[in-house]
Rosetta silent file (secondary structure, phi, psi, omega in degrees, C-alpha in Angstrom):
SEQUENCE: XXXXXXXXXXXXXXXXXXXXXXXXXXXXXXXXXXXXXXXXXXXXXXXXXXXXXXXXXXXXXXXXXXXXXXXXXXXXXXXXXXXXXXXXXXXXXXXXXXXX
SCORE:     score description
SCORE:     0.000 S_00000001
   1 L     0.000  131.539  173.801  111.003   73.222  101.829 S_00000001
   2 E  -113.710  151.549  177.895  107.736   74.647  103.134 S_00000001
   3 E  -124.086  139.028 -179.913  104.259   73.565  102.146 S_00000001
   4 E  -124.869  129.817  173.452  101.158   75.719  102.257 S_00000001
   5 E  -114.007  123.579 -177.632   97.593   74.489  102.141 S_00000001
   6 E  -120.885  124.361  172.492   95.042   77.207  101.514 S_00000001
   7 E   -99.007  125.822 -172.201   91.289   76.793  101.800 S_00000001
   8 E  -117.600  128.168  179.771   89.593   79.599   99.887 S_00000001
   9 E  -113.770  123.145 -172.407   86.031   80.785  100.437 S_00000001
  10 E   -98.762  143.659  171.999   84.552   82.967   97.686 S_00000001
  11 L   -66.703  140.062 -178.363   81.935   85.689   97.951 S_00000001
  12 L   -56.503  129.507  177.819   78.750   84.593   96.212 S_00000001
  13 L    81.916    3.038 -176.885   78.740   85.539   92.535 S_00000001
  14 L  -107.352   19.501 -178.095   82.409   86.610   92.514 S_00000001
  15 H   -59.666  -42.318 -177.987   83.882   83.451   90.996 S_00000001
  16 H   -67.195  -33.274  176.988   84.935   85.149   87.748 S_00000001
  17 H   -67.435  -41.084  176.618   86.728   87.916   89.675 S_00000001
  18 H   -61.747  -44.710  179.175   88.576   85.254   91.677 S_00000001
  19 H   -61.220  -38.239  177.628   89.557   83.448   88.468 S_00000001
  20 H   -62.102  -43.595  177.085   90.885   86.728   87.065 S_00000001
  21 H   -61.418  -47.685 -178.875   93.048   87.159   90.174 S_00000001
  22 H   -62.375  -38.644  179.222   94.314   83.589   89.967 S_00000001
  23 H   -60.880  -26.051  179.138   95.128   83.937   86.261 S_00000001
  24 H   -94.883  -33.766 -175.055   97.531   86.742   87.174 S_00000001
  25 H   -79.514  -42.398 -174.548   98.880   85.427   90.484 S_00000001
  26 H   -59.283  -43.473  179.173   99.643   81.804   89.639 S_00000001
  27 H   -60.941  -22.648  179.802  102.199   82.542   86.875 S_00000001
  28 H   -73.930  -20.881 -176.925  104.224   84.625   89.375 S_00000001
  29 H   -53.545  -47.202 -174.627  104.824   81.607   91.630 S_00000001
  30 H   -63.665  -26.439  178.300  107.642   80.176   89.530 S_00000001
  31 H   -67.532  -16.861  179.549  109.573   83.463   89.702 S_00000001
  32 H  -117.894   24.240  177.404  109.890   82.832   93.447 S_00000001
  33 L    64.846   19.630  179.489  110.598   79.092   93.146 S_00000001
  34 L   -90.303  153.766  176.459  107.027   78.295   94.146 S_00000001
  35 E  -132.583  135.375  170.594  104.917   75.477   92.785 S_00000001
  36 E   -91.961   98.805 -174.607  101.172   75.025   92.779 S_00000001
  37 E   -73.720  -45.173  178.111  101.158   71.278   93.343 S_00000001
  38 E  -137.124  138.759  170.692   97.390   70.890   93.530 S_00000001
  39 E  -128.822  108.042 -170.900   94.514   73.235   92.762 S_00000001
  40 E  -115.593  132.760  173.478   91.325   71.487   93.782 S_00000001
  41 L  -115.671   87.607 -174.880   87.748   72.633   93.355 S_00000001
  42 L   -73.232  156.934  174.231   85.887   70.116   95.518 S_00000001
  43 L  -108.958  163.765  179.782   82.189   69.430   95.342 S_00000001
  44 H   -55.923  -35.253 -177.204   79.852   68.752   98.237 S_00000001
  45 H   -68.979  -20.732 -177.912   79.778   65.097   97.200 S_00000001
  46 H   -86.609   -6.762  176.752   83.548   64.706   97.688 S_00000001
  47 L   -92.119  129.862  178.165   83.393   65.584  101.400 S_00000001
  48 L   -81.302  -39.508 -178.911   82.777   62.685  103.731 S_00000001
  49 L  -148.700  141.046  174.434   82.129   64.869  106.762 S_00000001
  50 L  -158.019  149.182 -179.805   82.004   68.606  107.348 S_00000001
  51 L  -118.637  -12.138 -177.013   80.706   70.940  110.012 S_00000001
  52 L  -129.621 -178.425  179.187   81.340   74.308  108.415 S_00000001
  53 L   -55.411  143.683  179.572   81.106   76.032  105.058 S_00000001
  54 L   -86.977  142.694  179.133   82.880   74.213  102.245 S_00000001
  55 L   -72.475  151.601  174.777   85.786   75.904  100.467 S_00000001
  56 L   -73.945  -43.289  177.397   85.481   76.939   96.825 S_00000001
  57 E  -140.653  156.020  172.753   89.067   75.860   96.155 S_00000001
  58 E  -125.738  126.512  178.502   91.928   74.187   97.979 S_00000001
  59 E  -113.471  138.371  174.305   95.492   75.015   96.962 S_00000001
  60 E  -122.495  112.629 -174.073   98.564   73.017   97.938 S_00000001
  61 E  -120.584  161.886  172.233  101.782   74.942   97.256 S_00000001
  62 E  -136.825  149.259  173.645  105.472   74.600   97.974 S_00000001
  63 E  -138.983  146.400  177.945  108.352   77.043   98.299 S_00000001
  64 L   -63.049  -27.646 -176.755  111.972   76.255   99.093 S_00000001
  65 L  -154.163  165.030  173.925  111.928   78.750  101.971 S_00000001
  66 H   -60.699  -38.166 -178.673  109.847   81.234  103.934 S_00000001
  67 H   -60.623  -40.783  177.792  111.806   84.001  102.235 S_00000001
  68 H   -62.731  -43.023  179.238  110.678   82.835   98.783 S_00000001
  69 H   -64.113  -44.130 -179.792  107.045   82.818   99.923 S_00000001
  70 H   -63.320  -39.698  177.753  107.350   86.263  101.507 S_00000001
  71 H   -63.366  -41.454  176.181  108.952   87.623   98.331 S_00000001
  72 H   -60.601  -48.299 -177.535  106.060   86.207   96.283 S_00000001
  73 H   -62.262  -29.673 -177.718  103.501   87.724   98.661 S_00000001
  74 L   -96.971    6.757 -179.738  105.229   91.110   98.430 S_00000001
  75 L   -56.489  129.088 -177.003  105.655   91.140   94.643 S_00000001
  76 H   -61.720  -38.735  179.369  104.803   94.626   93.348 S_00000001
  77 H   -64.919  -41.184  178.773  102.949   93.260   90.302 S_00000001
  78 H   -61.949  -40.157 -179.602  100.838   90.996   92.534 S_00000001
  79 H   -64.082  -25.847  179.931   99.959   93.952   94.751 S_00000001
  80 H   -67.784  -23.500  179.171   98.605   95.801   91.697 S_00000001
  81 L  -118.966   19.225  175.585   95.767   93.291   91.357 S_00000001
  82 H   -63.102  -22.967  177.693   95.162   92.441   95.025 S_00000001
  83 H   -59.944  -29.257  177.423   91.919   94.411   94.734 S_00000001
  84 H   -68.594  -40.490  177.024   90.567   91.429   92.745 S_00000001
  85 H   -62.373  -48.251 -178.655   91.415   89.094   95.617 S_00000001
  86 H   -63.791  -32.658 -179.531   89.789   91.413   98.129 S_00000001
  87 H   -76.332  -21.956 -172.366   86.694   91.763   95.944 S_00000001
  88 H  -112.615  -26.180 -175.708   86.241   88.022   95.495 S_00000001
  89 E   -97.683  121.197  177.415   87.508   86.178   98.570 S_00000001
  90 E   -72.815  -45.651  177.826   85.273   86.146  101.625 S_00000001
  91 E  -164.062  163.480  175.127   87.930   84.393  103.730 S_00000001
  92 E  -145.766  159.842 -176.514   90.808   81.978  103.480 S_00000001
  93 E  -132.649  119.556 -174.641   92.558   79.601  105.810 S_00000001
  94 E  -112.874  128.028  177.462   96.294   78.971  105.428 S_00000001
  95 E  -117.378  126.013  179.913   98.107   75.985  106.949 S_00000001
  96 E  -105.027  136.736  176.724  101.908   75.914  106.846 S_00000001
  97 E  -139.748  168.318  178.302  103.930   72.725  107.051 S_00000001
  98 E  -126.526  153.496  178.643  107.449   71.520  106.501 S_00000001
  99 L   -67.586  132.928  179.518  108.805   68.400  104.854 S_00000001
 100 L   -98.527    0.000    0.000  109.510   65.659  107.390 S_00000001
């Protein structure tokens, strides 16, 4: 089992484009045995300490294997709407972990 934590930073004013991308991408996860365990939209008040820009959303996902994640990332349908991701996400930070 692998776990992925993604911090997502959105371009100003592009929130609705990001939501459109997510509305299409999230349902594909289950086809590759993936789960979106948490989808968090934190506020400034929920951070105790920070030194850099705050993320718009934090996603915590799981996949049984790297292969499942790679298959999800390479899904042809997902690639058809990647332009929405590129138009809305300024940057993202992905942390990979494994179950101990």
